XYZ file of N, CA and C in Angstrom:
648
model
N -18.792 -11.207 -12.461
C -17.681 -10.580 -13.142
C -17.284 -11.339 -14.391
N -18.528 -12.097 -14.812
C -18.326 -12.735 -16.235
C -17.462 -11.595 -17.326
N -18.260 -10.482 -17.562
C -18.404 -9.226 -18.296
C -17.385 -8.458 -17.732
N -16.307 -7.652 -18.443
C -15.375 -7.275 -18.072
C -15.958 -5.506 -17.343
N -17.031 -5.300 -17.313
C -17.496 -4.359 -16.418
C -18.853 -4.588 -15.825
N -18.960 -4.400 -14.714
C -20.406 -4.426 -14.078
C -20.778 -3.391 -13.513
N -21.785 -2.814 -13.695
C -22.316 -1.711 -13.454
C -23.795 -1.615 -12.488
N -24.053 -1.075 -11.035
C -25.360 -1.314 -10.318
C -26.105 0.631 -10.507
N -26.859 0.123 -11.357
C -27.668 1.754 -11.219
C -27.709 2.390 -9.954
N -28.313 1.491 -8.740
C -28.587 2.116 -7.680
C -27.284 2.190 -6.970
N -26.241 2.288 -7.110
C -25.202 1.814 -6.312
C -24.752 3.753 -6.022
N -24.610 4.561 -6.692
C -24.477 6.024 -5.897
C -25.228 6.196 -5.254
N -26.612 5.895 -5.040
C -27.593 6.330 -3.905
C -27.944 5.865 -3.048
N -26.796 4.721 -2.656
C -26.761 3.759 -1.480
C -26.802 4.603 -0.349
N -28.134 4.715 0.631
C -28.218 5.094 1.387
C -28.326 4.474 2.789
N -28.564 5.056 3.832
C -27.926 4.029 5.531
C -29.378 2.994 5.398
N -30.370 3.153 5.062
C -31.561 2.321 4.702
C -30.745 0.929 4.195
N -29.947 1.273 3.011
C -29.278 -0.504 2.634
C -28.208 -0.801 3.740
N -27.937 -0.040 4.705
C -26.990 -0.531 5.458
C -27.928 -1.510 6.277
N -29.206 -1.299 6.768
C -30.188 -1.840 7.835
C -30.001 -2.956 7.180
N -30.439 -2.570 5.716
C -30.821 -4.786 4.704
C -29.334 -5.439 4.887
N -28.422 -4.837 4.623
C -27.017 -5.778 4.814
C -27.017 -6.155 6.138
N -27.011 -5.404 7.114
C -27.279 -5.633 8.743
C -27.882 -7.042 9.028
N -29.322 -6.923 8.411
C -29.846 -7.689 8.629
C -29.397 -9.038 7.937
N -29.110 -8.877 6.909
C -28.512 -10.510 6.177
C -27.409 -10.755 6.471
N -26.275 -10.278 7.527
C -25.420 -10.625 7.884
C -26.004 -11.471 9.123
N -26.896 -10.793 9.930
C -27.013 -11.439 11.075
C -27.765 -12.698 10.795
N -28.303 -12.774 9.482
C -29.539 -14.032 8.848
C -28.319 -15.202 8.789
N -27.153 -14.447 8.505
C -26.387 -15.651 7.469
C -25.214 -16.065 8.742
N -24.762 -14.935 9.218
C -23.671 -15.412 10.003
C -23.418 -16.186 11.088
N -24.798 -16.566 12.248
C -24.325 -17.334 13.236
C -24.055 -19.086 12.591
N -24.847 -18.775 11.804
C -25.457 -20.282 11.099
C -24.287 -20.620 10.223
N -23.396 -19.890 9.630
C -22.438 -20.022 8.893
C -20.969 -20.279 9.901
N -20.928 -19.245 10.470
C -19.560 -19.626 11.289
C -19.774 -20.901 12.431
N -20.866 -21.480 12.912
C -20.834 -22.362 13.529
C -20.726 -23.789 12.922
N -20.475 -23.675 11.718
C -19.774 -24.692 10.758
C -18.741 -25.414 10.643
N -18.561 -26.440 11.083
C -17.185 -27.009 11.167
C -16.785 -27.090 9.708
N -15.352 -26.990 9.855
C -14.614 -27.198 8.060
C -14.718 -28.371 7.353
N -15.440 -29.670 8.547
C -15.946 -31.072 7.650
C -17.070 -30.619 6.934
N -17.907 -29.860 7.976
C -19.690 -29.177 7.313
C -19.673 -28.702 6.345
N -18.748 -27.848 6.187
C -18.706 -26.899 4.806
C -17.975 -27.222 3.803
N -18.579 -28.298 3.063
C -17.565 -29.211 1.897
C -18.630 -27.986 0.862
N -18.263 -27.433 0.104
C -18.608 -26.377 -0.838
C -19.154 -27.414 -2.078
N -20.251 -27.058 -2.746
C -20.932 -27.610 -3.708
C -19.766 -27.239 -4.877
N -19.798 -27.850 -5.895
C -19.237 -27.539 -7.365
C -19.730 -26.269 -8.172
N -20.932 -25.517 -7.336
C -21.257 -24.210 -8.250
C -20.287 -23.131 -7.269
N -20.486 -23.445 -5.774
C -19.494 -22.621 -5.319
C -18.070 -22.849 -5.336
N -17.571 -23.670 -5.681
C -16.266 -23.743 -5.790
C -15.948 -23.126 -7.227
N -17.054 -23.076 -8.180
C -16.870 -22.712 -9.503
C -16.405 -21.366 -9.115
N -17.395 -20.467 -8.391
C -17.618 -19.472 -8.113
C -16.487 -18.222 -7.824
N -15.563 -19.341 -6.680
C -14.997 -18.690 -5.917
C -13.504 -19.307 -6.902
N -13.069 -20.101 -7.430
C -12.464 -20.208 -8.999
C -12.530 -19.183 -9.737
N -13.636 -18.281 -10.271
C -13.773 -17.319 -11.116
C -13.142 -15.921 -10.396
N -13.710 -15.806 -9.403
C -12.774 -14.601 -8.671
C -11.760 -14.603 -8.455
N -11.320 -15.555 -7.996
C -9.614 -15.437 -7.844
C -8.872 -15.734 -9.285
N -9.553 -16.223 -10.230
C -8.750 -16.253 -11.574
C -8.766 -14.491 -12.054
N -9.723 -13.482 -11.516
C -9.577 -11.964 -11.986
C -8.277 -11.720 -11.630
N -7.345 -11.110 -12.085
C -6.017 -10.563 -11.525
C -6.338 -9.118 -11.194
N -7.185 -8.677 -12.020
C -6.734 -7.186 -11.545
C -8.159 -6.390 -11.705
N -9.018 -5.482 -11.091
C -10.132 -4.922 -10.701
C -10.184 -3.897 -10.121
N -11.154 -2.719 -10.684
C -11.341 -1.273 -10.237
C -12.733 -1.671 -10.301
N -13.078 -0.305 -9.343
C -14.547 0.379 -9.181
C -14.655 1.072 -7.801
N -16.072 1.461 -8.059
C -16.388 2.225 -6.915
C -16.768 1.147 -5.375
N -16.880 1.619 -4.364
C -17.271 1.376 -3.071
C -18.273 2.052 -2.338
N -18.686 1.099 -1.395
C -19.261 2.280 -0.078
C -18.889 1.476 1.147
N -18.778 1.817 2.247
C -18.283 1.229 3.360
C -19.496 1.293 4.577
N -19.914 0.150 5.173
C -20.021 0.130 6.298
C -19.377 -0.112 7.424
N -19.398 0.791 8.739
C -18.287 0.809 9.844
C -19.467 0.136 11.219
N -18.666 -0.392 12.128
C -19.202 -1.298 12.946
C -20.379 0.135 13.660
N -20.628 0.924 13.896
C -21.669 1.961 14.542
C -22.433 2.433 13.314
N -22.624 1.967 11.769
C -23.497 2.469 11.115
C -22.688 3.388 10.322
N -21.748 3.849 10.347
C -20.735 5.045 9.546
C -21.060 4.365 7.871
N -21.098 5.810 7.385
C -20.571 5.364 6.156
C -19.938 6.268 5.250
N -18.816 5.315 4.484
C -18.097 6.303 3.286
C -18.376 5.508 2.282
N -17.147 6.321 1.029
C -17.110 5.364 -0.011
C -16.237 6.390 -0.674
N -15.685 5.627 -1.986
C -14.453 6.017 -2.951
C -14.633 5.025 -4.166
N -13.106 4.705 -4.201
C -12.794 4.223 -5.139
C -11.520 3.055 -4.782
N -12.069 1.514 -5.880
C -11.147 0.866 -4.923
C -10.317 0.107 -6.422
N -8.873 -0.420 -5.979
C -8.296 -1.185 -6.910
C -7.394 -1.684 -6.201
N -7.589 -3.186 -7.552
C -7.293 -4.974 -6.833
C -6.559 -5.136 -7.824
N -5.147 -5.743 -7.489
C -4.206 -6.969 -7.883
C -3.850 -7.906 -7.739
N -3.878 -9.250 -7.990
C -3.303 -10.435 -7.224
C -2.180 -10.522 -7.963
N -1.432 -11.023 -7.121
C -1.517 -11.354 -5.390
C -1.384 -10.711 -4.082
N -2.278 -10.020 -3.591
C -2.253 -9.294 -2.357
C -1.905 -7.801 -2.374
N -2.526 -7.229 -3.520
C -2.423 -5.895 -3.452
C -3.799 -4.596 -3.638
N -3.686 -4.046 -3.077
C -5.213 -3.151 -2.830
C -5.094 -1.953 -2.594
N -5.891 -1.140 -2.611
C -5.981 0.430 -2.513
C -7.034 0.980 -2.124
N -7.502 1.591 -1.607
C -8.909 2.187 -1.250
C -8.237 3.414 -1.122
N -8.970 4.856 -2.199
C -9.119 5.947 -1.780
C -10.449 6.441 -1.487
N -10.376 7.143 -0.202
C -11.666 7.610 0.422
C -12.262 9.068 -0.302
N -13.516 8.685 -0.665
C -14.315 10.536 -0.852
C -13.848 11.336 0.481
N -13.552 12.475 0.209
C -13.804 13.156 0.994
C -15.419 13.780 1.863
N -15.457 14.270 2.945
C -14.494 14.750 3.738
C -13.516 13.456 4.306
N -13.429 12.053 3.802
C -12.531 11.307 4.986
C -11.166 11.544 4.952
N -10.557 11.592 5.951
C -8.923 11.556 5.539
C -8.209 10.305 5.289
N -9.235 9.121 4.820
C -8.014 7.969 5.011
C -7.737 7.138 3.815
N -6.925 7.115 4.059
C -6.350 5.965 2.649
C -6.010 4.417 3.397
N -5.919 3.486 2.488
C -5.748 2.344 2.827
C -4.999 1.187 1.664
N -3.691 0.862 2.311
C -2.861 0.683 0.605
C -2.067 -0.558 1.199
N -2.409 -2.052 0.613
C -1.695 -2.775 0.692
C -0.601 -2.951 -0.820
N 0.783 -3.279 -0.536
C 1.384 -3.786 -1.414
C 1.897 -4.938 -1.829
N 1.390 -6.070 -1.418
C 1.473 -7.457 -1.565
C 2.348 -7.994 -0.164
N 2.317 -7.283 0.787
C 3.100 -8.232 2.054
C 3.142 -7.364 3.260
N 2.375 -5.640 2.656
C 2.335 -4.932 4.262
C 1.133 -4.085 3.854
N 0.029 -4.332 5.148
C -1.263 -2.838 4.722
C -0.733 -1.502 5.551
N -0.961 -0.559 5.137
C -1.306 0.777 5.752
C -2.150 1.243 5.787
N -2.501 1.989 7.052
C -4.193 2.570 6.777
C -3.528 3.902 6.900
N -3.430 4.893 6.350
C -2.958 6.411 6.873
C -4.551 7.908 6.656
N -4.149 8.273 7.806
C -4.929 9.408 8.072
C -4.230 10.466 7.965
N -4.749 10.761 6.718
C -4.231 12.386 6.100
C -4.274 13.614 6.845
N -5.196 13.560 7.687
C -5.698 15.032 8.791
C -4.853 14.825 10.063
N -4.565 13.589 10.267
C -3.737 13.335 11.679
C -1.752 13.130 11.041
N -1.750 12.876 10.405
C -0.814 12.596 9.206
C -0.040 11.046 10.187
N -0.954 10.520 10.453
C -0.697 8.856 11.166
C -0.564 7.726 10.262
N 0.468 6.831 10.916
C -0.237 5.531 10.030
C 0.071 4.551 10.603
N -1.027 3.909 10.550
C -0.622 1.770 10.995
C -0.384 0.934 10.031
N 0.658 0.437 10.904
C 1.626 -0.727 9.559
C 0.808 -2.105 10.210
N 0.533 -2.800 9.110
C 0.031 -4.684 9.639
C 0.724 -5.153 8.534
N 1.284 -6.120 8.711
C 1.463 -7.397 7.653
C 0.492 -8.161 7.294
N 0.273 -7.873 6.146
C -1.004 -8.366 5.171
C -1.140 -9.954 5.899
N -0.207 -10.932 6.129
C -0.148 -12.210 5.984
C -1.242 -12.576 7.515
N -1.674 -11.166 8.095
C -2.276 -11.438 9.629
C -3.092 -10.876 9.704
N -3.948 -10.631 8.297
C -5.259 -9.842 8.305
C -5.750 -10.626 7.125
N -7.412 -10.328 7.313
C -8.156 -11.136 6.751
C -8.100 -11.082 5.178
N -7.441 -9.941 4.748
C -7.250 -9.145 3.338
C -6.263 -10.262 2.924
N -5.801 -11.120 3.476
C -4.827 -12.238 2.719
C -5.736 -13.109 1.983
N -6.461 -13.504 2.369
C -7.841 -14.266 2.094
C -8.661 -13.816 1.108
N -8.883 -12.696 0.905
C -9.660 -12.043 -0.471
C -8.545 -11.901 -1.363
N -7.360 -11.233 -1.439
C -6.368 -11.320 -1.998
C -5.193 -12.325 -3.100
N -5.626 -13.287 -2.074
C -4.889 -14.675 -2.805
C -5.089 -15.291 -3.838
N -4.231 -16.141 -4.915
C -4.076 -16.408 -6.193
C -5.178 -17.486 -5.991
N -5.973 -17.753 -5.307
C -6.838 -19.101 -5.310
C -7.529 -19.218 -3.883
N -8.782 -19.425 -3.988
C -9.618 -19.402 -3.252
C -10.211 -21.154 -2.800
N -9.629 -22.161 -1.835
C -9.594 -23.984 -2.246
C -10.813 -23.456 -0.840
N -11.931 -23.984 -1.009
C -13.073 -24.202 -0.415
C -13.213 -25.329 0.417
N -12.058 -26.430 0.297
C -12.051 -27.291 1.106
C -10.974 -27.544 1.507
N -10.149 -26.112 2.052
C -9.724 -25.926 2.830
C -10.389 -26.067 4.001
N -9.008 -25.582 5.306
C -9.716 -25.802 6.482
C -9.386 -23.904 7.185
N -9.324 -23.263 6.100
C -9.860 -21.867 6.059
C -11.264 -21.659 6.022
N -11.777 -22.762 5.741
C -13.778 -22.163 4.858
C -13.944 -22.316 6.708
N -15.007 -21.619 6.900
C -15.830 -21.419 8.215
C -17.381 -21.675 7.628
N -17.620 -21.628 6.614
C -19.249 -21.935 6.495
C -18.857 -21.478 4.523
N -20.297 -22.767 3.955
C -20.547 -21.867 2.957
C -22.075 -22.231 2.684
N -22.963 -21.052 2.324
C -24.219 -21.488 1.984
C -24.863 -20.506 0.751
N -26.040 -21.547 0.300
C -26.260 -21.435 -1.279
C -27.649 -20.727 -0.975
N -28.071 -19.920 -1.664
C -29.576 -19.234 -1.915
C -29.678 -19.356 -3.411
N -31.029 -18.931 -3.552
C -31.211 -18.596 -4.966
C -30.112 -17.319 -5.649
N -30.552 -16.625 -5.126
C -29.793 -15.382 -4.944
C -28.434 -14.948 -4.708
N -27.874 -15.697 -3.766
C -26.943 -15.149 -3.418
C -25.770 -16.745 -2.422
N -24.592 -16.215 -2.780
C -23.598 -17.483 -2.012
C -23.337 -16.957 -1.291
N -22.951 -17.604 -0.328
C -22.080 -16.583 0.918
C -21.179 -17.844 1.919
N -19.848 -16.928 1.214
C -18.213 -17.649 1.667
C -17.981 -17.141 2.941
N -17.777 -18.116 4.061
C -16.953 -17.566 5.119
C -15.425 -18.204 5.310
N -14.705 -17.312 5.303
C -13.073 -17.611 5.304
C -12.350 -17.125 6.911
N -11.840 -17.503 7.690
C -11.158 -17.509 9.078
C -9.411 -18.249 8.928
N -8.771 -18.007 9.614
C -7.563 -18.998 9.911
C -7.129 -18.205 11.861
N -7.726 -19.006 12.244
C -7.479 -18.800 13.576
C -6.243 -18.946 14.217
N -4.803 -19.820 13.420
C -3.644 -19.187 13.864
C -3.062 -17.928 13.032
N -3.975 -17.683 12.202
C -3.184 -16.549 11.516
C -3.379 -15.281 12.006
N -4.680 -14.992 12.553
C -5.585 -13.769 12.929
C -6.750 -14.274 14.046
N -6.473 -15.437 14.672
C -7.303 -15.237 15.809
C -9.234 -15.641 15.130
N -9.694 -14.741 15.649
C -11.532 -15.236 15.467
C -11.570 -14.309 14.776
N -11.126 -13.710 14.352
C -11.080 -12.377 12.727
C -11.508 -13.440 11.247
N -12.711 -12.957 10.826
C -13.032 -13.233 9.660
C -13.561 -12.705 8.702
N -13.802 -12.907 7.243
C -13.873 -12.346 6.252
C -14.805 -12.880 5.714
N -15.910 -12.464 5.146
C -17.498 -12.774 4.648
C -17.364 -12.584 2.956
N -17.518 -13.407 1.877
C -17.708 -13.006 0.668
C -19.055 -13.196 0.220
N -19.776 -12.336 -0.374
C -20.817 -12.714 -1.430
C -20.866 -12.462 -2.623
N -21.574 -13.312 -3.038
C -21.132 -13.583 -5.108
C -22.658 -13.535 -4.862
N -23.054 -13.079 -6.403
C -24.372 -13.472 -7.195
C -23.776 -14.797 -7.831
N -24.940 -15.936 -7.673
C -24.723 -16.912 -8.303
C -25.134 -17.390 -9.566
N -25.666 -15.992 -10.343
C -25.858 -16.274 -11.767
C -24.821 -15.406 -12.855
N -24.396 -14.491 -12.058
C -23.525 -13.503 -12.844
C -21.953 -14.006 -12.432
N -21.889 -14.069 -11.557
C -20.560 -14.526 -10.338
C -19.459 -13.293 -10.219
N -20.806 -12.084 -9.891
C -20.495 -10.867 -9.447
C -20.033 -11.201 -8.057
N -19.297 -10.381 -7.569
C -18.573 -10.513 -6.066
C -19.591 -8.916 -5.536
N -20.418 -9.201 -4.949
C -21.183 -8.088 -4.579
C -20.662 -7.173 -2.913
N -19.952 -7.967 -2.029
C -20.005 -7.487 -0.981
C -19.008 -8.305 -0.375
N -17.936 -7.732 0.671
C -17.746 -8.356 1.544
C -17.554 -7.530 3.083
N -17.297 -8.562 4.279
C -17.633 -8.057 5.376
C -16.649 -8.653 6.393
N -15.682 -8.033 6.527
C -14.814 -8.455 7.873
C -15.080 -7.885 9.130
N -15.123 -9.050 9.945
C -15.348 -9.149 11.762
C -13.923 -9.512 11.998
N -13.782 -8.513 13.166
C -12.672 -8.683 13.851
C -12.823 -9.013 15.087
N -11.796 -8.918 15.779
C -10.931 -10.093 16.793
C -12.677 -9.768 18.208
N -13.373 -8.543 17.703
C -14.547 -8.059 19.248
C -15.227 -8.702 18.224
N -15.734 -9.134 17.077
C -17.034 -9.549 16.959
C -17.429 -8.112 16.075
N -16.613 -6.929 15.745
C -17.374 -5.803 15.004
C -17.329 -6.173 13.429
N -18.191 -5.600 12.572
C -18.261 -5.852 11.173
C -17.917 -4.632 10.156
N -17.150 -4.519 9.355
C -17.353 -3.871 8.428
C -17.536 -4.213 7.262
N -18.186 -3.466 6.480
C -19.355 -4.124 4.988
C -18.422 -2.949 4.135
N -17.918 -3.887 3.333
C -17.879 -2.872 1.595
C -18.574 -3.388 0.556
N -19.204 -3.153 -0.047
C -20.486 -2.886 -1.508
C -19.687 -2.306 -2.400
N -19.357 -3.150 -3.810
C -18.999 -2.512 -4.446
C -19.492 -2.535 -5.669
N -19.508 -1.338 -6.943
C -20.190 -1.661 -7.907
C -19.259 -0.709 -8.994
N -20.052 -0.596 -10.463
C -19.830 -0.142 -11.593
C -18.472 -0.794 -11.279
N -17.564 -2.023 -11.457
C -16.742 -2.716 -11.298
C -16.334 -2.849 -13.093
N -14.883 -3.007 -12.834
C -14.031 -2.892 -14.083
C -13.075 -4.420 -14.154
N -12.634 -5.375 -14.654
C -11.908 -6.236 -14.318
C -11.379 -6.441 -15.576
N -10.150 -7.093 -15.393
C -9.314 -7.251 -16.229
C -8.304 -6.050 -17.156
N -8.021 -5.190 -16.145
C -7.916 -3.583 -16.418
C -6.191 -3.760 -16.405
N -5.596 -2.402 -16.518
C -4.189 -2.331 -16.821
C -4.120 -1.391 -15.499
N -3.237 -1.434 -14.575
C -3.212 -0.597 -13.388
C -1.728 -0.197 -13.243
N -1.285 1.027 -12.765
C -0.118 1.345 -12.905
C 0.080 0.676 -11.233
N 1.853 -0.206 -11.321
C 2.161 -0.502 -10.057
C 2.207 0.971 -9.162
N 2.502 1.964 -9.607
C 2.808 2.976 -8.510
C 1.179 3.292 -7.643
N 0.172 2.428 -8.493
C -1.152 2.490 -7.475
C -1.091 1.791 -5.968
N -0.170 0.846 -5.966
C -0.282 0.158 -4.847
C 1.318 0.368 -3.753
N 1.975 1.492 -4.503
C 3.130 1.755 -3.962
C 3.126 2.534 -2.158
N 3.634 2.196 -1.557
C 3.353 2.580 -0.081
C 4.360 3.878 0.336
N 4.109 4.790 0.795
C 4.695 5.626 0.944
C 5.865 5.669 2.091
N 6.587 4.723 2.385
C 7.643 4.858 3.233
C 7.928 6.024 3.751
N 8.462 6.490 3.013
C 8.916 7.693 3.357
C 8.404 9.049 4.055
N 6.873 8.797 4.322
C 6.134 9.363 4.921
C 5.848 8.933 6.565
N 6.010 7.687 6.380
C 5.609 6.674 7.612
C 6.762 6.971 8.270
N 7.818 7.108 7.838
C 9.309 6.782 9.156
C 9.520 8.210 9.189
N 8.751 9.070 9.105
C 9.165 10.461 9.487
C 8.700 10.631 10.733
């Protein structure tokens, strides 16, 4: 996210085929990563650079696709503010939206007209969210270097239990290509995101929560 837009050609024709390759490099990367003590994972100076550059973005659009723990997949459109604010609107047919405003998420289902309230501060979305990303913290759960690719693991086990949050960066562009939260069973979900916009002007009413819908 050097470049104030990034763009992946193949990224609309992401089909369940790239879900198998993410599948698989999660399971390459993750036992070996979370069994990392927070002394193990003292982060090199390219990843700390790394994960410095992302959290210095304040604000970011683009597209998505989602992987769901049984293989599901959607995708939309997503937009980021720091500190702790997010949006995901879903393509249809899905009914769901998903809208943090810096201190509460909602996930609401438009077809059921439902919604679950969490406090951001107890989900892993605090962690991607935050004004600064310190790697030697005793948040890091693993970090490891490829040619190719970094891959951040972030946890706080009094905050959320064994719930964690997976980042990957390209380590020549210090594109944020993917991330992947496991929750409290061990399930994963993968978002991929691309044609990415940063450093954009976003109206606050993007991340505004609909109260008034919820307490009806």
């Amino acid at each position: 996210m050097r470049n104030n837009e990034t763009t992946t050609p193949s990224g609309p024709a992401i089909t369940r085929r790239c879900f198998v390759g993410i599948a698989a490099l999660l399971l390459a990367a993750g036992p070996s990563l979370l069994a990392a003590s927070p002394a193990a994972a003292q982060a090199s100076s390219t990843a700390q650079r790394i994960a410095d550059h992302f959290s210095s973005v304040k604000t970011m659009m683009g597209e998505f696709v989602q992987f769901g723990p049984r293989g599901e997949q959607t995708g939309g459109k997503f937009y980021i503010s720091r500190p702790g604010k997010i949006r995901f609107n879903y393509e249809d047919p899905s009914p769901m939206r998903v809208i943090s405003d810096g201190s509460t998420v909602v996930i609401g289902n438009r077809k059921m007209k439902t919604w679950d309230v969490y406090p951001l501060s107890k989900t892993p979305l605090k962690l991607l969210l935050g004004n600064r990303i310190d790697l030697q913290s005793n948040m890091v759960r693993g970090v490891k270097e490829e040619d190719d690719l970094i891959t951040i693991v972030l946890g706080d086990r009094n905050m959320f239990g064994t719930s964690t949050i997976t980042m990957m960066f390209d380590p020549k562009t210090y594109d944020l290509r993917q991330w992947t939260i496991r929750d409290a069973q061990g399930k994963d979900t993968s978002v991929m995101i691309f044609n990415v916009k940063t450093g954009v002007q976003l109206d606050p009413k993007v991340f505004a929560i609909p109260y008034s819908e919820i307490r009806r």
